[in-house]
Short mmCIF file of C-alpha atoms and ligand atoms in Angstrom, two decimals:
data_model
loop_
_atom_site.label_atom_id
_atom_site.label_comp_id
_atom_site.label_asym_id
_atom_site.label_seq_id
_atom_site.Cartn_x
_atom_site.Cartn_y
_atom_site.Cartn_z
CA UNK A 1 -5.72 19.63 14.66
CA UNK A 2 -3.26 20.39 11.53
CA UNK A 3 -0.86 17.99 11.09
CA UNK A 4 2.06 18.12 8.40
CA UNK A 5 3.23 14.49 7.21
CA UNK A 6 5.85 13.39 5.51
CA UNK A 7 6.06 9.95 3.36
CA UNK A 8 9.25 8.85 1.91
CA UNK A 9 9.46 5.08 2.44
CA UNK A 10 10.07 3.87 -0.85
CA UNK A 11 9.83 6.10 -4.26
CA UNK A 12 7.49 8.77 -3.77
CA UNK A 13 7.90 12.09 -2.07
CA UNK A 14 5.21 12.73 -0.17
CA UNK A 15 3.62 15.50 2.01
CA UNK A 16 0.72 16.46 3.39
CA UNK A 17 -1.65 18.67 5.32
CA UNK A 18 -4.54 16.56 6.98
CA UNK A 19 -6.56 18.05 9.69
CA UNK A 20 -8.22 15.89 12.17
CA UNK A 21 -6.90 12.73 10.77
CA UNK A 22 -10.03 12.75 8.26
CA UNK A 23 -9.95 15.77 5.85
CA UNK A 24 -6.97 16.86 3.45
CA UNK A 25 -5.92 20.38 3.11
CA UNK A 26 -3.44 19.86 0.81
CA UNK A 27 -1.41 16.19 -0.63
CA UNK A 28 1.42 16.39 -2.79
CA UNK A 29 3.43 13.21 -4.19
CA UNK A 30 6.52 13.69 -6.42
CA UNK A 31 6.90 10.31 -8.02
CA UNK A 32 10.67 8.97 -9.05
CA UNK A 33 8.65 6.21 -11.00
CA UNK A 34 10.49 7.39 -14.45
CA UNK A 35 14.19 7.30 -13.80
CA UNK A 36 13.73 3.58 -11.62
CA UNK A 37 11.86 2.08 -14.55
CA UNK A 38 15.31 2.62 -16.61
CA UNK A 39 16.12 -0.08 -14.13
CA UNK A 40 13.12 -2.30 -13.53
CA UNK A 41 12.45 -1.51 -10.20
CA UNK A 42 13.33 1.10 -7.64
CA UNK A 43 17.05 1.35 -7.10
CA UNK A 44 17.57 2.16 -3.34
CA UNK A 45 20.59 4.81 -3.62
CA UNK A 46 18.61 6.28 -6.27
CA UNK A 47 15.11 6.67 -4.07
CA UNK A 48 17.47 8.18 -1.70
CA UNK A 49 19.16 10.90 -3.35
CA UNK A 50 15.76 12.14 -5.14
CA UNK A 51 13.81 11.90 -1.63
CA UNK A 52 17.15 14.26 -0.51
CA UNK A 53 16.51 16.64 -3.60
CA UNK A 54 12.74 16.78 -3.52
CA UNK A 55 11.72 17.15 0.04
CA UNK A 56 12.18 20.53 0.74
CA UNK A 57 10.39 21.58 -2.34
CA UNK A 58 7.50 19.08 -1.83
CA UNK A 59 6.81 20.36 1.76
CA UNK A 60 7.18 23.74 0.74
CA UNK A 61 4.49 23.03 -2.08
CA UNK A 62 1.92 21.04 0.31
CA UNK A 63 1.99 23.77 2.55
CA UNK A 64 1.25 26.58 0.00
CA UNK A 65 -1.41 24.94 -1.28
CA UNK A 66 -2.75 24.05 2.35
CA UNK A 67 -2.41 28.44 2.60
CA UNK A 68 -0.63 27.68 5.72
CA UNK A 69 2.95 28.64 7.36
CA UNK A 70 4.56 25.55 8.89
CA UNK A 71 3.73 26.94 12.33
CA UNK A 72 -0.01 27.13 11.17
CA UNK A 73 0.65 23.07 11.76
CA UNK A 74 0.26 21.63 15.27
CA UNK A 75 2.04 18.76 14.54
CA UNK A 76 4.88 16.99 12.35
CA UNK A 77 3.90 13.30 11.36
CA UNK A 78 6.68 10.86 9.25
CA UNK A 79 6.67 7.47 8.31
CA UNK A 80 9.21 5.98 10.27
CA UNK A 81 8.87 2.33 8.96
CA UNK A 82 9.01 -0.31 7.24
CA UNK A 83 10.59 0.38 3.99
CA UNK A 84 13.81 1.53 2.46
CA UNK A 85 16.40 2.34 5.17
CA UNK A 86 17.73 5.51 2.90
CA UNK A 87 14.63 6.63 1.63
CA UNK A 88 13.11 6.53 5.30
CA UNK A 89 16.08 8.45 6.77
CA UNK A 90 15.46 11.08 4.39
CA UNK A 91 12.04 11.51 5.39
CA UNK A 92 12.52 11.12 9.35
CA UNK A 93 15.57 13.16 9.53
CA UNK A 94 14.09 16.03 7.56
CA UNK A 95 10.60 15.72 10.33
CA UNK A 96 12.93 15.76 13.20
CA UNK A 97 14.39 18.87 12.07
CA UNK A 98 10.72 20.37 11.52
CA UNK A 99 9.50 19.41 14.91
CA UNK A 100 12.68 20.87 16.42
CA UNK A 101 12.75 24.56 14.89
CA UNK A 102 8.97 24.67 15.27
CA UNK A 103 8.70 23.20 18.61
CA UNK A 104 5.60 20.73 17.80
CA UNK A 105 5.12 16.88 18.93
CA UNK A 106 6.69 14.56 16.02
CA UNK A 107 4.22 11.71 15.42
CA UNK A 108 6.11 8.69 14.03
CA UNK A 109 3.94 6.68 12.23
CA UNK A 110 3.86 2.87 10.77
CA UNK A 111 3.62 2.90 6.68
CA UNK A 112 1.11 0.30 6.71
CA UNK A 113 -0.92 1.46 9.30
CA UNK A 114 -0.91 4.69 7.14
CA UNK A 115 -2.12 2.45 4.25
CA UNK A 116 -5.38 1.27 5.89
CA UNK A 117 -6.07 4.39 7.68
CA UNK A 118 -6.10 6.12 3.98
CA UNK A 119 -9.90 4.50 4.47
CA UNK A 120 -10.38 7.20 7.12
CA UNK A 121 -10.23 9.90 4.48
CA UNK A 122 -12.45 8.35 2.43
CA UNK A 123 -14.86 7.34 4.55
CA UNK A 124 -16.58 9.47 7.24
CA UNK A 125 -18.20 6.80 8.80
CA UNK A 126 -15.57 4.34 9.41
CA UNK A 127 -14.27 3.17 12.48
CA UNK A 128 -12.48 0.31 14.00
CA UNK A 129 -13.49 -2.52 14.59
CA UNK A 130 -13.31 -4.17 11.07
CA UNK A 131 -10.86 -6.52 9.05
CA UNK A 132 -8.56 -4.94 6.66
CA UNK A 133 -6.62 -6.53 3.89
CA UNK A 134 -3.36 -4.94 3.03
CA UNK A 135 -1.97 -5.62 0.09
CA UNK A 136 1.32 -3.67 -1.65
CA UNK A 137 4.43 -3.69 -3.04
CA UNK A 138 5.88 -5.26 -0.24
CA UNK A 139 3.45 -6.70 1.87
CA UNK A 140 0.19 -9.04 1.99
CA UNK A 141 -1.73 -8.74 5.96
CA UNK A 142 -4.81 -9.39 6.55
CA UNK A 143 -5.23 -7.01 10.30
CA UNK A 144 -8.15 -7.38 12.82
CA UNK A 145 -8.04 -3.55 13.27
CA UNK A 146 -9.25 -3.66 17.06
CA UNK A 147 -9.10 0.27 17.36
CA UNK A 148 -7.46 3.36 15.48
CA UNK A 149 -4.13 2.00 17.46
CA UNK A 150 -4.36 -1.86 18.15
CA UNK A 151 -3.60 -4.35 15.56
CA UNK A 152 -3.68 -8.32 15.13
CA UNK A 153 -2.03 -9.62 12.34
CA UNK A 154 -3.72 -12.82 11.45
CA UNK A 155 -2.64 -13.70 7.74
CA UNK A 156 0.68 -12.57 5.97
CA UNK A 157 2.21 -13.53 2.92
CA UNK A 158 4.85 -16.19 3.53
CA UNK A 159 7.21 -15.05 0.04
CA UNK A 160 6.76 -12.70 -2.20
CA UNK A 161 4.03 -9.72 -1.48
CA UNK A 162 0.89 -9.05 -4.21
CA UNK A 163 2.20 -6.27 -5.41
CA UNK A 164 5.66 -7.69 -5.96
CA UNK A 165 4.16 -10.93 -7.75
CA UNK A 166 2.01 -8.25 -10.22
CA UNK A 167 5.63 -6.10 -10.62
CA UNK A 168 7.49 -9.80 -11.46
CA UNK A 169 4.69 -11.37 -13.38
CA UNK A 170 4.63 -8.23 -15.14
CA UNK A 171 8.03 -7.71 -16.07
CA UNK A 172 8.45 -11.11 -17.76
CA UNK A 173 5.37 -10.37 -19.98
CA UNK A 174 7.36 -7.29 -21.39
CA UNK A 175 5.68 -4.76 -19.17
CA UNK A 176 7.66 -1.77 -17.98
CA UNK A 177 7.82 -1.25 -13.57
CA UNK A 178 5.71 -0.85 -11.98
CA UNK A 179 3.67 -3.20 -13.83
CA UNK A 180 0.69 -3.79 -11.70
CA UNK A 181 -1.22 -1.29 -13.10
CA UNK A 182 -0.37 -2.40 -17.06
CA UNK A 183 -2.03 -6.16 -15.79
CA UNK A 184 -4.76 -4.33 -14.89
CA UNK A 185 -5.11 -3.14 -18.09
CA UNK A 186 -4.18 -5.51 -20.26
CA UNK A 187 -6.49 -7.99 -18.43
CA UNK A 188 -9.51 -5.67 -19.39
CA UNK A 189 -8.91 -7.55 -22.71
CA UNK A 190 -8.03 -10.67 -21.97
CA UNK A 191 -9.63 -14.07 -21.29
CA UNK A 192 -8.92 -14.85 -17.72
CA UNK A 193 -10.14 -18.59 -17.94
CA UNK A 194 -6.91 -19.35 -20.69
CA UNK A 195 -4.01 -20.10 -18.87
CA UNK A 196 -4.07 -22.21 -15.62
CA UNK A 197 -2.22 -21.15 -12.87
CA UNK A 198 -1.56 -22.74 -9.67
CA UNK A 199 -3.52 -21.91 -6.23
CA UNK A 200 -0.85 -22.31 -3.52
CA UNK A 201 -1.90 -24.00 -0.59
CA UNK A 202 -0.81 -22.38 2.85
CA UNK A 203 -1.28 -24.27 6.45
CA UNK A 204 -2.59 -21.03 7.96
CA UNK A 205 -5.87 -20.60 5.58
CA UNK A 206 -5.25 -16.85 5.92
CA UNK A 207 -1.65 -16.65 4.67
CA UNK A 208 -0.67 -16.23 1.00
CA UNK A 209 1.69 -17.52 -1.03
CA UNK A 210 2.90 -15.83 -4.43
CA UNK A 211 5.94 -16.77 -5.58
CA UNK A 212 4.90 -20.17 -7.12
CA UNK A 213 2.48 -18.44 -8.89
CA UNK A 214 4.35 -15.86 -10.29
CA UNK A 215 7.28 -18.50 -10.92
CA UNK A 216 4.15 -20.29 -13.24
CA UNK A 217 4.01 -17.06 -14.89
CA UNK A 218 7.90 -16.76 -15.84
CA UNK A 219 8.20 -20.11 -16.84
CA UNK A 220 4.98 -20.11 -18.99
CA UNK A 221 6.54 -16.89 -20.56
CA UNK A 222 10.17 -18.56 -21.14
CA UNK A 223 8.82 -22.13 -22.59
CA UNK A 224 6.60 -20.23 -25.24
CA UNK A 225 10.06 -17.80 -26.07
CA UNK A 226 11.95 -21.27 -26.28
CA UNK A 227 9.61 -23.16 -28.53
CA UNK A 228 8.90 -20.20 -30.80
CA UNK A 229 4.97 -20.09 -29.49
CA UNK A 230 2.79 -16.54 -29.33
CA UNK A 231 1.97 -15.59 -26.01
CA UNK A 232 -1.50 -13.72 -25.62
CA UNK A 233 -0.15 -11.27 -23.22
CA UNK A 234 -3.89 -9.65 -22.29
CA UNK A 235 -4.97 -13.49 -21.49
CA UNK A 236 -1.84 -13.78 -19.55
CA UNK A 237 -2.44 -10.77 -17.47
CA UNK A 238 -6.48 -11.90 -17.21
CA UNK A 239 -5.52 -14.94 -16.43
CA UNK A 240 -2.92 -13.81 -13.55
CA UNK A 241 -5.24 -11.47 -12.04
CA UNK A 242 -7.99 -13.08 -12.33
CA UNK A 243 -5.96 -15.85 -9.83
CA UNK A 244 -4.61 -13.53 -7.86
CA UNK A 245 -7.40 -11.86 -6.68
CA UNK A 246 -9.32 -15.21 -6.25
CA UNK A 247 -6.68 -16.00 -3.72
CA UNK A 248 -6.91 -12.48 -1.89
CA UNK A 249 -10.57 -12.14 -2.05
CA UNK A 250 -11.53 -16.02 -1.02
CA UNK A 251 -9.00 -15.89 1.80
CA UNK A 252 -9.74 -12.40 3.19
CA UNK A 253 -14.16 -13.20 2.60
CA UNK A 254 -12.80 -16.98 4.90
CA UNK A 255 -11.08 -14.82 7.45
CA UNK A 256 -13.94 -12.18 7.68
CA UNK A 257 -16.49 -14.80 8.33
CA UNK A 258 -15.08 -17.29 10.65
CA UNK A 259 -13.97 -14.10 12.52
CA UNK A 260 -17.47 -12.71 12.53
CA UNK A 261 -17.12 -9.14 10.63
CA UNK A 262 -19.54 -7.38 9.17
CA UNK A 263 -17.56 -4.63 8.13
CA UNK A 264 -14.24 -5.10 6.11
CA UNK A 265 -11.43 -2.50 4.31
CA UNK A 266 -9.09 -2.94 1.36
CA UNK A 267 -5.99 -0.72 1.92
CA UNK A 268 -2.31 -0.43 -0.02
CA UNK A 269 -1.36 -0.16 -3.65
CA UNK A 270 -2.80 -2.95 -5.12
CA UNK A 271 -6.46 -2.31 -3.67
CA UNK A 272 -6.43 0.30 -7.17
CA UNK A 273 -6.63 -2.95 -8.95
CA UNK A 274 -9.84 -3.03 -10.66
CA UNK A 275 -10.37 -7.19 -10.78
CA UNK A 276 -9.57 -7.04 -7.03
CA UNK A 277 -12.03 -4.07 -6.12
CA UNK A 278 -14.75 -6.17 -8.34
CA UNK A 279 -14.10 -9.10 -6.87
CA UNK A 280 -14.21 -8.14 -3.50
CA UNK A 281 -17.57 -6.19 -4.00
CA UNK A 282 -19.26 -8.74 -5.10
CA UNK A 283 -18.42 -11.45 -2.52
CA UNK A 284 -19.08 -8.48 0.41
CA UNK A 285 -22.55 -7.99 -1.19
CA UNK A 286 -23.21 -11.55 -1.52
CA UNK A 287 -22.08 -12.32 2.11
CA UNK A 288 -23.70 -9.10 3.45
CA UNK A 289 -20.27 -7.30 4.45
CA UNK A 290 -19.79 -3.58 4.23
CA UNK A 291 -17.28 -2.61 2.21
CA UNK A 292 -14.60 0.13 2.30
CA UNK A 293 -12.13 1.00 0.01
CA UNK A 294 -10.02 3.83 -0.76
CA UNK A 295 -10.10 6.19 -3.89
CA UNK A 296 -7.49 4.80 -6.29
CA UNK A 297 -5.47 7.91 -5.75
CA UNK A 298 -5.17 7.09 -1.70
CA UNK A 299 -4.12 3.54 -2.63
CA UNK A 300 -0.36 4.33 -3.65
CA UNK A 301 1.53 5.83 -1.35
CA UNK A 302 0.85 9.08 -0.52
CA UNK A 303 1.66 11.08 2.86
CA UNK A 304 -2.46 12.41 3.40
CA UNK A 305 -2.73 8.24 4.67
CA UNK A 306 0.39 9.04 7.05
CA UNK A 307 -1.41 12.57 8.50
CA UNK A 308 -4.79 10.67 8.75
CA UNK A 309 -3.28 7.72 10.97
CA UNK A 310 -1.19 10.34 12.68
CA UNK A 311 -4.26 12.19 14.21
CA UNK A 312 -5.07 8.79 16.28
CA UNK A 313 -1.36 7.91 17.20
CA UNK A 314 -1.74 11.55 18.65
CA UNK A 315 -4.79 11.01 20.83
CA UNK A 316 -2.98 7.36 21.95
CA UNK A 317 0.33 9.55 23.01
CA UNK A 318 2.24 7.88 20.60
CA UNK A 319 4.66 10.97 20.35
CA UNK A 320 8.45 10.56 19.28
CA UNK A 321 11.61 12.63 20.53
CA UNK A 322 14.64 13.69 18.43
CA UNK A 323 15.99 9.88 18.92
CA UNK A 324 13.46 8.81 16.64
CA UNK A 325 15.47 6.29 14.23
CA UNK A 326 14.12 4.83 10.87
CA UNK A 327 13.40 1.07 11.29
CA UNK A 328 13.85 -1.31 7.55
CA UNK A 329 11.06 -3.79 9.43
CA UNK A 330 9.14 -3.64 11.63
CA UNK A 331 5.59 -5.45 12.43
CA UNK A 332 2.36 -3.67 13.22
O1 LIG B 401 1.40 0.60 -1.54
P1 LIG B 401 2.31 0.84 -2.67
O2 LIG B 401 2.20 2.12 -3.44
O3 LIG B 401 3.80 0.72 -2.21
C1 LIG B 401 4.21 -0.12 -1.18
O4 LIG B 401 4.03 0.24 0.00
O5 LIG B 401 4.69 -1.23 -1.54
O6 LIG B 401 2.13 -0.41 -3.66
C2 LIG B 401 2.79 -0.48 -4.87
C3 LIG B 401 2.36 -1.74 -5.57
C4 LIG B 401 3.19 -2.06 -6.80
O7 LIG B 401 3.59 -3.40 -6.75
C5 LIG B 401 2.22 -1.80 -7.95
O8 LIG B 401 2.46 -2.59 -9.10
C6 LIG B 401 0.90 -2.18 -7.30
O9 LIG B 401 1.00 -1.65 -6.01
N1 LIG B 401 -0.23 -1.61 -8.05
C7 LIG B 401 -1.14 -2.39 -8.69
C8 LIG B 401 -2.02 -1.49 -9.34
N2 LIG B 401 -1.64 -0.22 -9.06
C9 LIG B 401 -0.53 -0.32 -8.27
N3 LIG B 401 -1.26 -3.71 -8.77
C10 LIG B 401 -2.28 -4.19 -9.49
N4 LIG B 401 -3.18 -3.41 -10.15
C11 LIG B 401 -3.09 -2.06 -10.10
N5 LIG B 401 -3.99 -1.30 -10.73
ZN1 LIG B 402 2.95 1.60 0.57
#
């Protein structure tokens, strides 16, 4: 089964041919990344108006290179939710209109769901059950995945998300948005045992907490500005990733074994973080865990995670109609 998705949650333009929710025919993802760093972060009107401009033209693309007219699809898959109302509307709007003319089922699909089933692709062998840790821009989970459809939240972030603590931390250490990815690489050089950084404690041992961390990081920043002191920006970032995957990795590793699972998945942007994907390899190997995590370029969003999650919302007879509506929030 071909199906066509369609990603526009946030600031990337995505679509996709995946068949048989494990193998991509063709991915494309037009970024907006440039014109919302001019702003230090994404700008929703903005995310919007591009996912308006692009869409046609990224479809059109993911389908050439796929060799395939859209009726060569038997389906139309869009994320639906969470994420930007506008940018979402954009996106479900524009798959409504594809399922209509074309007469196929229109598979609404849950953004984060699509992040951990970008494992899927990856990995042949996978399947459910297993404990996934989510962690993105905007969210933190760690999901018992029961089956390809059936979800148990059992830790969530109770402020700000990873990803959004990396983007903050970031910003006030001069790096441009999204700055996840320039921690990463400044931390390559740095010495992650020079600055101390709080561990928040949570009451539920799998929840995380964030924001006092990153806070730490501001403040650190704006004291040194104040009394005239160097900051050494790669221990900085070491020194904030280093804690921040600590907290991920020890909390997911808890949650893994007093829930008895063997196998475990890293899914969303921040599993391309290369302290995190370390980190997390070597506890799994040292508690005798399988491991699966996505190629860095399935991590981001992308809409080849949305076609590959689609498949099994297909087989469940999860199918929407043309009142299909975009949903800001939404839980698994
Ligand atoms: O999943 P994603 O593409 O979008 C959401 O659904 O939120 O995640 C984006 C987040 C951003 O906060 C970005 O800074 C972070 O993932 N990210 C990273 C890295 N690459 C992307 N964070 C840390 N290290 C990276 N290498
Ligand atoms: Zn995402």
């Amino acid at each position: 089964m071909k199906i066509l998705a369609i990603e526009s949650s946030c600031d990337e333009t995505a679509c996709a041919v995946v068949e048989d929710g494990r193998t991509i025919i063709s991915s494309v993802v037009a970024t907006q990344i440039d014109e919302h760093k001019l702003y230090g972060g994404v700008v929703p009107e903005i995310a919007s108006r591009r996912h308006c401009e692009n869409i046609v033209g990224v479809c059109d693309e993911a389908l050439i290179k796929a060799d395939l007219k859209l009726n060569d699809c038997d389906a139309v898959a869009v994320t639906y939710a969470p994420g930007l109302i506008g940018a979402l509307l954009v996106g479900v709007n524009f798959a409504k209109s594809l399922a209509l003319a074309t007469k196929k089922p229109l598979i609404p699909v849950h953004h984060i769901k699509g992040h951990i089933a970008a494992n899927y692709i990856a990995h042949g062998e996978l399947e459910p059950p297993y404990l996934c840790l989510v962690a993105s821009g905007g969210h933190s989970h760690i999901i018992k995945v029961k089956d390809y459809t059936e979800f148990e939240t059992i830790g969530r972030t109770l402020d700000d998300a990873a990803g959004e603590a990396f983007d903050k931390a970031a910003r006030s250490m001069g790096f441009p948005y999204p700055g996840g990815v320039h921690i990463d690489k400044a931390a390559k050089l740095g010495d992650s045992a020079r600055y101390k950084l709080p561990v928040p404690k949570t009451e539920n041992p799998y929840d995380f907490s964030f924001s006092g961390l990153k806070t730490a990081v501001i403040n650190l920043v704006h004291n040194a500005e104040q009394k005239g002191d160097e900051i050494n920006k790669n221990d900085l970032a070491a020194s904030f990733q280093h804690t921040v995957c600590t907290i991920l990795t020890s909390k997911f590793i808890k949650a893994a074994l007093d829930n008895g699972y063997k196998t475990i998945a890293l899914a969303g942007g921040v599993a391309a973080n290369s302290g995190l994907r370390e980190m997390l390899t070597e506890q799994a190997e040292i508690h005798g865990m399988k491991l699966y995590i996505p190629p860095v370029s399935l991590c981001g969003d992308n809409a080849a995670m949305i076609g590959s999650q689609a498949f099994y919302e297909y087989l469940a007879g999860n199918i929407a109609d043309s009142s299909l509506n975009a949903v800001a929030s939404l839980k698994l």
